[in-house]
Short mmCIF file of C-alpha atoms and ligand atoms in Angstrom, two decimals:
data_model
loop_
_atom_site.label_atom_id
_atom_site.label_comp_id
_atom_site.label_asym_id
_atom_site.label_seq_id
_atom_site.Cartn_x
_atom_site.Cartn_y
_atom_site.Cartn_z
CA MET D 1 23.10 -53.50 -53.29
CA SER D 2 24.78 -56.76 -52.48
CA ILE D 3 27.17 -57.45 -49.65
CA ASN D 4 30.83 -57.62 -50.71
CA ALA D 5 34.21 -58.52 -49.27
CA SER D 6 34.83 -55.05 -47.88
CA ASP D 7 31.51 -55.14 -46.02
CA ILE D 8 32.52 -58.40 -44.40
CA GLU D 9 35.92 -56.93 -43.58
CA PHE D 10 34.26 -53.91 -41.96
CA ASP D 11 32.02 -56.20 -39.92
CA LYS D 12 35.04 -58.15 -38.72
CA ASN D 13 36.94 -55.04 -37.72
CA HIS D 14 34.21 -52.87 -36.22
CA ILE D 15 31.18 -54.84 -35.10
CA TRP D 16 30.75 -56.87 -31.93
CA HIS D 17 28.82 -60.11 -32.30
CA PRO D 18 27.30 -62.06 -29.38
CA TYR D 19 29.94 -63.71 -27.20
CA THR D 20 32.50 -63.25 -29.97
CA SER D 21 36.08 -62.04 -29.90
CA MET D 22 36.82 -58.75 -31.70
CA SER D 23 40.44 -59.75 -32.23
CA ARG D 24 39.95 -63.32 -33.41
CA PRO D 25 36.31 -63.47 -34.54
CA LEU D 26 34.71 -66.65 -35.79
CA THR D 27 33.26 -66.55 -39.29
CA CYS D 28 29.99 -64.67 -39.71
CA TYR D 29 27.76 -65.78 -42.56
CA PRO D 30 26.06 -62.97 -44.48
CA VAL D 31 22.29 -63.50 -44.73
CA THR D 32 20.43 -61.41 -47.28
CA SER D 33 16.88 -62.58 -46.75
CA ALA D 34 14.83 -65.25 -45.07
CA SER D 35 11.42 -66.74 -45.58
CA GLY D 36 9.52 -69.62 -44.08
CA VAL D 37 12.16 -71.80 -42.43
CA GLU D 38 14.95 -70.83 -44.81
CA LEU D 39 17.78 -68.34 -44.48
CA VAL D 40 19.26 -67.15 -47.78
CA LEU D 41 23.01 -66.55 -47.79
CA ALA D 42 24.64 -63.83 -49.90
CA ASP D 43 26.01 -66.46 -52.27
CA GLY D 44 22.49 -67.74 -52.90
CA ARG D 45 22.67 -70.87 -50.75
CA LYS D 46 19.58 -71.62 -48.69
CA LEU D 47 19.82 -72.99 -45.18
CA VAL D 48 17.04 -74.74 -43.26
CA ASP D 49 16.82 -72.92 -39.93
CA GLY D 50 17.06 -75.06 -36.81
CA MET D 51 17.37 -72.21 -34.31
CA SER D 52 14.31 -69.97 -34.78
CA SER D 53 16.85 -67.17 -34.27
CA TRP D 54 17.24 -68.17 -30.61
CA TRP D 55 13.68 -69.29 -29.78
CA ALA D 56 12.01 -66.28 -31.41
CA THR D 57 10.87 -66.98 -34.97
CA ILE D 58 8.11 -69.42 -34.12
CA HIS D 59 6.09 -69.03 -37.33
CA GLY D 60 9.06 -68.64 -39.66
CA TYR D 61 10.55 -65.64 -41.42
CA ASN D 62 8.91 -63.07 -43.65
CA HIS D 63 5.43 -64.15 -42.66
CA GLN D 64 2.71 -62.50 -44.70
CA LEU D 65 0.37 -61.82 -41.78
CA LEU D 66 3.12 -60.48 -39.56
CA ASN D 67 4.42 -58.32 -42.40
CA GLU D 68 0.92 -56.94 -42.89
CA ALA D 69 0.48 -56.22 -39.19
CA ALA D 70 3.80 -54.35 -39.21
CA LYS D 71 2.93 -52.32 -42.31
CA GLU D 72 -0.52 -51.45 -41.07
CA GLN D 73 0.81 -50.23 -37.74
CA LEU D 74 3.70 -48.42 -39.43
CA SER D 75 1.22 -46.39 -41.46
CA LYS D 76 -0.41 -45.19 -38.21
CA MET D 77 2.55 -44.71 -35.87
CA SER D 78 5.60 -46.79 -35.14
CA HIS D 79 6.13 -45.35 -31.69
CA VAL D 80 4.70 -43.00 -29.12
CA MET D 81 5.71 -42.58 -25.48
CA PHE D 82 3.74 -44.71 -23.00
CA GLY D 83 3.85 -42.23 -20.14
CA GLY D 84 0.41 -40.64 -19.98
CA ILE D 85 -0.55 -42.16 -23.34
CA THR D 86 -2.10 -45.47 -24.31
CA HIS D 87 -3.01 -47.18 -27.57
CA LEU D 88 -4.83 -50.18 -28.96
CA PRO D 89 -1.80 -52.26 -29.96
CA ALA D 90 -0.69 -52.36 -26.30
CA ILE D 91 -4.22 -52.85 -24.98
CA ASN D 92 -4.96 -55.65 -27.43
CA LEU D 93 -1.69 -57.40 -26.68
CA CYS D 94 -2.12 -57.18 -22.91
CA ARG D 95 -5.67 -58.51 -23.21
CA ILE D 96 -4.31 -61.58 -24.98
CA LEU D 97 -1.45 -62.00 -22.50
CA VAL D 98 -3.77 -61.78 -19.48
CA GLU D 99 -6.06 -64.32 -21.08
CA ILE D 100 -3.47 -66.92 -22.06
CA THR D 101 -1.10 -66.82 -19.06
CA PRO D 102 -1.94 -68.80 -15.88
CA SER D 103 -5.01 -67.24 -14.29
CA PRO D 104 -3.93 -65.11 -11.33
CA LEU D 105 -1.47 -63.22 -13.55
CA GLU D 106 -3.20 -60.08 -14.75
CA CYS D 107 -1.09 -56.93 -14.50
CA VAL D 108 1.26 -56.52 -17.47
CA PHE D 109 4.50 -54.54 -17.55
CA LEU D 110 5.81 -54.23 -21.12
CA ALA D 111 9.57 -53.98 -21.51
CA ASP D 112 12.04 -54.12 -24.35
CA SER D 113 14.05 -57.32 -24.00
CA GLY D 114 14.15 -60.49 -22.00
CA SER D 115 16.92 -59.29 -19.72
CA VAL D 116 14.99 -56.12 -18.96
CA ALA D 117 11.87 -58.14 -18.10
CA VAL D 118 14.04 -60.09 -15.64
CA GLU D 119 15.40 -56.86 -14.14
CA VAL D 120 11.83 -55.60 -13.83
CA SER D 121 10.66 -58.78 -12.09
CA LEU D 122 13.55 -58.61 -9.58
CA LYS D 123 12.87 -54.95 -8.85
CA MET D 124 9.19 -55.73 -8.42
CA ALA D 125 9.99 -58.41 -5.85
CA LEU D 126 12.21 -55.98 -3.91
CA GLN D 127 9.59 -53.23 -3.96
CA TYR D 128 6.90 -55.71 -2.94
CA TRP D 129 8.65 -56.64 0.31
CA GLN D 130 9.69 -53.06 0.96
CA ALA D 131 6.03 -52.07 0.68
CA ARG D 132 5.16 -54.78 3.19
CA GLY D 133 7.81 -53.50 5.56
CA GLN D 134 9.88 -56.66 5.44
CA LYS D 135 13.62 -56.81 4.92
CA LYS D 136 13.67 -59.48 2.25
CA THR D 137 16.36 -58.59 -0.29
CA ARG D 138 17.98 -61.79 -1.52
CA PHE D 139 17.10 -63.99 -4.46
CA LEU D 140 17.28 -67.74 -4.68
CA ALA D 141 18.07 -69.16 -8.12
CA LEU D 142 19.12 -72.51 -9.56
CA ARG D 143 22.53 -73.57 -10.76
CA ASN D 144 22.63 -74.00 -14.53
CA GLY D 145 20.05 -71.21 -14.79
CA TYR D 146 20.25 -68.42 -17.33
CA HIS D 147 18.29 -65.18 -17.03
CA GLY D 148 20.07 -62.72 -19.30
CA ASP D 149 23.16 -60.56 -19.56
CA THR D 150 22.37 -57.40 -17.58
CA PHE D 151 23.69 -57.06 -14.02
CA GLY D 152 20.60 -58.17 -12.11
CA ALA D 153 19.98 -61.00 -14.55
CA MET D 154 23.61 -62.11 -14.41
CA SER D 155 23.53 -62.10 -10.62
CA VAL D 156 20.82 -64.79 -10.63
CA SER D 157 22.28 -66.80 -13.53
CA ASP D 158 24.58 -69.77 -12.96
CA PRO D 159 27.64 -68.42 -11.14
CA GLU D 160 30.07 -70.31 -13.39
CA ASN D 161 28.35 -69.94 -16.78
CA SER D 162 27.61 -66.28 -16.23
CA MET D 163 31.21 -65.74 -15.21
CA HIS D 164 30.49 -64.12 -11.85
CA LYS D 165 34.19 -63.90 -11.19
CA LEU D 166 34.69 -61.56 -14.17
CA TYR D 167 32.42 -59.03 -12.46
CA HIS D 168 33.42 -59.80 -8.91
CA GLY D 169 32.27 -57.08 -6.56
CA HIS D 170 29.60 -55.84 -8.95
CA LEU D 171 27.19 -58.74 -8.71
CA THR D 172 25.08 -59.09 -5.59
CA PRO D 173 25.79 -62.51 -4.10
CA HIS D 174 22.53 -64.42 -4.15
CA LEU D 175 21.66 -67.99 -3.17
CA PHE D 176 21.97 -70.90 -5.58
CA ALA D 177 20.37 -74.29 -5.17
CA ASP D 178 21.86 -77.26 -7.01
CA ALA D 179 20.10 -77.75 -10.33
CA PRO D 180 17.29 -80.31 -10.31
CA GLN D 181 18.63 -83.76 -11.21
CA THR D 182 15.46 -85.79 -11.85
CA LYS D 183 14.86 -85.66 -15.57
CA PHE D 184 11.52 -84.73 -17.05
CA GLU D 185 10.41 -88.29 -17.84
CA GLU D 186 12.08 -90.08 -14.91
CA GLU D 187 10.38 -91.16 -11.73
CA TRP D 188 10.37 -88.32 -9.20
CA ASP D 189 13.05 -88.60 -6.55
CA GLU D 190 12.09 -86.81 -3.35
CA SER D 191 15.73 -86.12 -2.43
CA ASP D 192 15.95 -83.83 -5.47
CA ILE D 193 14.18 -81.01 -3.63
CA GLN D 194 16.41 -81.20 -0.53
CA PRO D 195 19.13 -78.71 -1.59
CA PHE D 196 16.44 -76.15 -2.43
CA LEU D 197 14.50 -76.85 0.73
CA SER D 198 17.46 -76.51 3.05
CA LEU D 199 18.54 -73.22 1.48
CA VAL D 200 15.02 -71.93 1.99
CA ASN D 201 14.89 -73.20 5.57
CA ASP D 202 18.16 -71.47 6.39
CA ASN D 203 17.33 -68.16 4.70
CA ALA D 204 13.54 -67.83 4.39
CA ASP D 205 13.40 -64.47 6.19
CA ASP D 206 15.87 -62.92 3.74
CA ILE D 207 14.55 -64.29 0.45
CA ALA D 208 12.42 -61.91 -1.61
CA ALA D 209 11.87 -64.28 -4.50
CA VAL D 210 12.86 -67.49 -6.16
CA ILE D 211 13.61 -67.07 -9.85
CA LEU D 212 13.85 -70.06 -12.16
CA GLU D 213 13.22 -71.26 -15.68
CA PRO D 214 10.32 -73.71 -15.39
CA ILE D 215 11.01 -77.26 -16.68
CA VAL D 216 13.65 -76.30 -19.26
CA GLN D 217 16.94 -74.71 -18.26
CA GLY D 218 17.95 -73.18 -21.58
CA ALA D 219 21.24 -71.43 -22.22
CA GLY D 220 22.66 -72.87 -18.98
CA GLY D 221 22.69 -76.41 -20.33
CA MET D 222 19.44 -77.28 -22.15
CA ARG D 223 18.30 -79.45 -19.23
CA PHE D 224 14.72 -80.74 -18.83
CA TYR D 225 13.69 -81.38 -15.24
CA HIS D 226 10.78 -83.01 -13.44
CA PRO D 227 7.49 -81.09 -13.03
CA GLU D 228 7.25 -82.27 -9.42
CA TYR D 229 10.32 -80.16 -8.65
CA LEU D 230 8.46 -77.09 -9.83
CA ARG D 231 5.32 -78.06 -7.88
CA ARG D 232 7.39 -78.46 -4.74
CA VAL D 233 9.09 -75.11 -5.28
CA ARG D 234 5.69 -73.44 -5.68
CA ASN D 235 4.41 -74.97 -2.44
CA ILE D 236 7.54 -74.11 -0.50
CA CYS D 237 7.44 -70.51 -1.75
CA THR D 238 3.81 -70.18 -0.70
CA GLN D 239 4.45 -71.67 2.74
CA LYS D 240 7.53 -69.55 3.39
CA GLN D 241 6.17 -66.31 1.98
CA ILE D 242 8.55 -66.06 -0.94
CA LEU D 243 7.54 -64.77 -4.36
CA LEU D 244 8.04 -67.09 -7.31
CA ILE D 245 9.28 -65.60 -10.58
CA ALA D 246 8.97 -67.89 -13.61
CA ASP D 247 11.33 -66.90 -16.39
CA GLU D 248 9.44 -68.22 -19.43
CA ILE D 249 11.35 -66.07 -21.89
CA ALA D 250 12.57 -69.17 -23.72
CA THR D 251 9.86 -71.67 -22.78
CA GLY D 252 6.78 -69.51 -23.37
CA PHE D 253 4.36 -69.72 -26.29
CA GLY D 254 4.28 -73.47 -26.80
CA ARG D 255 7.92 -74.44 -27.20
CA THR D 256 7.86 -77.19 -24.54
CA GLY D 257 4.53 -78.68 -25.62
CA LYS D 258 2.47 -76.57 -23.22
CA LEU D 259 1.63 -72.95 -23.91
CA PHE D 260 3.68 -72.10 -20.80
CA ALA D 261 6.06 -74.56 -19.16
CA CYS D 262 4.47 -73.89 -15.74
CA GLU D 263 1.46 -75.82 -17.03
CA HIS D 264 3.49 -79.06 -16.95
CA ALA D 265 3.30 -78.74 -13.16
CA ASP D 266 -0.08 -77.06 -13.05
CA ILE D 267 1.28 -74.13 -11.09
CA SER D 268 1.30 -70.41 -11.51
CA PRO D 269 4.03 -68.01 -10.43
CA ASP D 270 3.60 -64.59 -8.82
CA ILE D 271 5.45 -62.99 -11.70
CA ILE D 272 6.08 -64.40 -15.17
CA CYS D 273 8.68 -63.09 -17.62
CA LEU D 274 7.99 -63.41 -21.34
CA GLY D 275 10.05 -62.44 -24.37
CA LYS D 276 11.75 -64.11 -27.33
CA GLY D 277 8.81 -65.68 -29.23
CA ILE D 278 6.39 -62.91 -28.27
CA THR D 279 6.69 -61.03 -31.59
CA GLY D 280 7.48 -64.11 -33.66
CA GLY D 281 11.05 -62.90 -34.03
CA TYR D 282 10.16 -59.57 -35.63
CA MET D 283 10.90 -57.02 -32.93
CA THR D 284 12.37 -56.94 -29.48
CA LEU D 285 9.65 -56.92 -26.82
CA SER D 286 9.11 -58.53 -23.44
CA ALA D 287 6.68 -58.54 -20.56
CA ALA D 288 6.65 -59.13 -16.82
CA ILE D 289 3.14 -60.05 -15.68
CA THR D 290 2.13 -60.08 -12.03
CA THR D 291 -0.81 -61.02 -9.88
CA ARG D 292 -3.08 -58.20 -8.76
CA GLU D 293 -1.84 -58.71 -5.22
CA VAL D 294 1.77 -58.06 -6.24
CA ALA D 295 0.81 -55.05 -8.34
CA GLU D 296 -1.34 -53.49 -5.62
CA THR D 297 1.14 -54.10 -2.83
CA ILE D 298 3.87 -52.38 -4.84
CA SER D 299 1.58 -49.52 -5.77
CA ASN D 300 0.45 -48.97 -2.17
CA GLY D 301 4.03 -48.85 -0.96
CA GLU D 302 6.16 -45.86 -0.11
CA ALA D 303 7.10 -45.07 -3.72
CA GLY D 304 3.47 -45.11 -4.82
CA CYS D 305 4.31 -46.81 -8.08
CA PHE D 306 6.71 -49.24 -9.67
CA MET D 307 9.97 -47.44 -10.44
CA HIS D 308 10.67 -48.37 -14.03
CA GLY D 309 9.72 -46.97 -17.44
CA PRO D 310 11.74 -47.76 -20.56
CA THR D 311 11.76 -45.23 -23.41
CA PHE D 312 10.30 -47.78 -25.81
CA MET D 313 7.78 -49.20 -23.35
CA GLY D 314 4.72 -50.57 -25.11
CA ASN D 315 6.18 -49.85 -28.56
CA PRO D 316 3.10 -49.94 -30.84
CA LEU D 317 4.90 -51.56 -33.76
CA ALA D 318 6.16 -54.42 -31.61
CA CYS D 319 2.79 -54.77 -29.86
CA ALA D 320 0.85 -54.90 -33.14
CA ILE D 321 3.13 -57.61 -34.49
CA ALA D 322 2.91 -59.51 -31.19
CA CYS D 323 -0.90 -59.51 -31.42
CA ALA D 324 -0.78 -60.96 -34.93
CA ASN D 325 1.88 -63.46 -33.83
CA LEU D 326 -0.19 -64.72 -30.92
CA SER D 327 -3.34 -65.08 -32.97
CA LEU D 328 -1.32 -67.14 -35.45
CA LEU D 329 -0.45 -69.55 -32.65
CA ALA D 330 -4.07 -70.55 -32.28
CA GLU D 331 -4.82 -70.44 -36.01
CA ASN D 332 -1.89 -72.69 -36.84
CA ASN D 333 -2.79 -75.19 -34.13
CA TRP D 334 0.57 -74.91 -32.36
CA GLN D 335 -0.17 -77.95 -30.20
CA GLN D 336 -0.28 -80.20 -33.22
CA GLN D 337 2.75 -78.52 -34.79
CA VAL D 338 4.83 -78.94 -31.65
CA ALA D 339 3.61 -82.50 -31.06
CA ASN D 340 4.62 -83.45 -34.61
CA ILE D 341 8.06 -81.93 -34.20
CA GLU D 342 8.49 -83.69 -30.87
CA ALA D 343 7.56 -87.09 -32.33
CA GLN D 344 9.90 -86.66 -35.28
CA LEU D 345 12.79 -85.39 -33.14
CA LYS D 346 12.40 -88.41 -30.85
CA LEU D 347 12.37 -90.77 -33.80
CA GLU D 348 15.35 -89.25 -35.60
CA LEU D 349 17.59 -88.03 -32.77
CA THR D 350 17.24 -90.87 -30.25
CA PRO D 351 19.28 -93.36 -32.34
CA LEU D 352 22.22 -90.92 -32.18
CA LYS D 353 22.66 -92.00 -28.54
CA GLN D 354 24.53 -95.02 -29.95
CA LYS D 355 27.31 -92.86 -31.35
CA LYS D 356 30.62 -92.86 -29.52
CA SER D 357 30.86 -89.06 -29.36
CA VAL D 358 27.38 -88.64 -27.85
CA ALA D 359 26.75 -88.37 -24.11
CA ASP D 360 22.98 -87.83 -24.19
CA VAL D 361 20.02 -87.14 -26.44
CA ARG D 362 16.86 -85.49 -25.13
CA VAL D 363 13.69 -84.11 -26.64
CA LEU D 364 10.87 -82.06 -25.14
CA GLY D 365 8.24 -80.35 -27.26
CA ALA D 366 9.92 -78.61 -30.18
CA ILE D 367 13.37 -78.81 -28.57
CA GLY D 368 15.90 -81.49 -29.47
CA VAL D 369 19.30 -81.71 -27.79
CA VAL D 370 22.33 -83.81 -28.61
CA GLU D 371 24.96 -83.52 -25.90
CA THR D 372 28.44 -84.54 -26.97
CA LYS D 373 31.19 -85.88 -24.73
CA VAL D 374 33.67 -83.14 -25.58
CA PRO D 375 32.95 -79.53 -26.55
CA VAL D 376 32.42 -79.05 -30.27
CA ASN D 377 34.65 -76.84 -32.39
CA VAL D 378 32.03 -74.23 -33.29
CA GLN D 379 33.92 -72.72 -36.22
CA LEU D 380 34.43 -76.10 -37.86
CA VAL D 381 31.05 -77.62 -37.06
CA GLN D 382 29.23 -74.46 -38.13
CA GLN D 383 30.96 -74.59 -41.50
CA LYS D 384 30.00 -78.25 -41.94
CA PHE D 385 26.38 -77.49 -41.09
CA VAL D 386 26.32 -74.72 -43.68
CA GLU D 387 27.77 -77.16 -46.24
CA HIS D 388 24.89 -79.47 -45.34
CA GLY D 389 22.42 -76.66 -46.04
CA VAL D 390 21.29 -76.14 -42.47
CA TRP D 391 21.63 -73.43 -39.82
CA ILE D 392 22.45 -74.97 -36.45
CA ARG D 393 24.60 -73.12 -33.93
CA PRO D 394 26.10 -75.33 -31.24
CA PHE D 395 27.59 -74.13 -27.97
CA GLY D 396 29.89 -76.07 -25.68
CA LYS D 397 28.83 -79.72 -25.76
CA LEU D 398 25.34 -78.92 -26.99
CA ILE D 399 24.06 -79.33 -30.51
CA TYR D 400 20.42 -78.44 -30.33
CA LEU D 401 17.37 -77.80 -32.48
CA MET D 402 14.43 -75.53 -31.80
CA PRO D 403 12.98 -75.02 -35.27
CA PRO D 404 10.09 -72.76 -36.27
CA TYR D 405 6.77 -74.55 -35.60
CA ILE D 406 5.91 -74.43 -39.32
CA ILE D 407 8.83 -76.67 -40.29
CA GLU D 408 7.88 -79.54 -42.61
CA THR D 409 8.84 -83.17 -42.12
CA HIS D 410 11.44 -83.24 -44.89
CA GLN D 411 13.02 -80.00 -43.65
CA LEU D 412 13.28 -81.30 -40.10
CA SER D 413 14.89 -84.47 -41.44
CA ARG D 414 17.53 -82.35 -43.12
CA LEU D 415 18.38 -80.90 -39.71
CA THR D 416 18.55 -84.24 -37.92
CA ASN D 417 20.49 -85.84 -40.81
CA ALA D 418 22.99 -83.01 -40.71
CA ILE D 419 23.56 -83.60 -36.98
CA ALA D 420 23.96 -87.33 -37.58
CA SER D 421 26.60 -86.80 -40.23
CA ILE D 422 28.50 -84.22 -38.16
CA LEU D 423 28.78 -86.77 -35.37
CA ASP D 424 30.48 -89.19 -37.79
C1 PLP E 26 17.25 -65.29 -23.72
C2 PLP E 26 16.82 -65.36 -22.31
C3 PLP E 26 16.83 -64.22 -21.49
C4 PLP E 26 17.35 -62.88 -21.95
O1 PLP E 26 16.59 -62.35 -23.00
P1 PLP E 26 17.24 -61.22 -23.94
O2 PLP E 26 16.11 -60.81 -24.83
O3 PLP E 26 18.38 -61.88 -24.67
O4 PLP E 26 17.70 -60.12 -23.05
C5 PLP E 26 16.38 -64.36 -20.19
N1 PLP E 26 15.94 -65.54 -19.72
C6 PLP E 26 15.91 -66.65 -20.49
C7 PLP E 26 15.38 -67.92 -19.92
C8 PLP E 26 16.35 -66.61 -21.80
O5 PLP E 26 16.34 -67.71 -22.55
#
């Protein structure tokens, strides 16, 4: 059955899309299938995917091994409750996660989306200090940060971008340090840590945890900052008895050129949040992983356990696919894949800095960003990209690429060429 005009009309009238008006919706393009790095539109056109469906589809669409993992698990059970029950897909996945994440992280909480993993990590930090009998209930986050769309996650996301004023009175007011200014490849400037440091000095006794996106601030501006900033934050948190939560939902699993962005600074957090790429874009799944010390402190507290348990916790189908996805990372030699993408993005995007409409071009790992001087007209630019045979979804002043790691040289060139011609 193929999609027709009345289907599209129904979609327009009845279905919410992300950050999209119901009364004046932007065009939605019907996709009927996808494989490798190509999306197939209903009219038969094929688009080279530059988005990995928002950081998730790291090995491309319709992957034979991931399909097989899904089918095999489906034939056993797609879901069973996790309360009082366990199963190999979850055990195997958590084994891998404990092994590949920075070493003191070893107790895995499986959740169902990135935002929920963030909620879980915030709740863990609160329960941790409660268990230690300390009144530490505030969070310190960075401006330009993004941690998801649920209430807790919004409350630690950039106050302007996450539209705190829309939900005034419902978001706990937390502390925000100015975003780091020293860029990833620049020389470290010691004054960059001052805003963070003075907030900590003024509020250390109240702060339960610092939450940040290590190295790459994603949806809040696609900014790449200096690893020394992260090292300093880690040291300050340790000195001042503040937990550090690393939100690696976007940066995890190789995207920035390290398996986890924390590795750029050689640090490890007390809690890490993972999501997006974890199932290779097949299913929604996330994890919050803690040190043993955090897990035991919470468990020895008044409540006797951590107070959270989603219905679909540890979903076997998602876990089985995640296992296959993570073994593909190693098999495919992700380091080489990401390094190749980085080199090509640098080569092909950097010259765009010369264009009048461009404010900045930056590349880190398999992420390429072209920042324009004025916000782009998404409706118009999206249509032009589709005419060029590529799928790139800009927001604000940001036209960015984060393609599947399996993308080939000529396909990546189609993406960068399309951006170049849009800018003209
Ligand atoms: C996408 C994202 C989230 C939220 O994940 P969802 O699965 O959309 O809920 C949280 N933090 C970061 C850094 C993200 O990029």
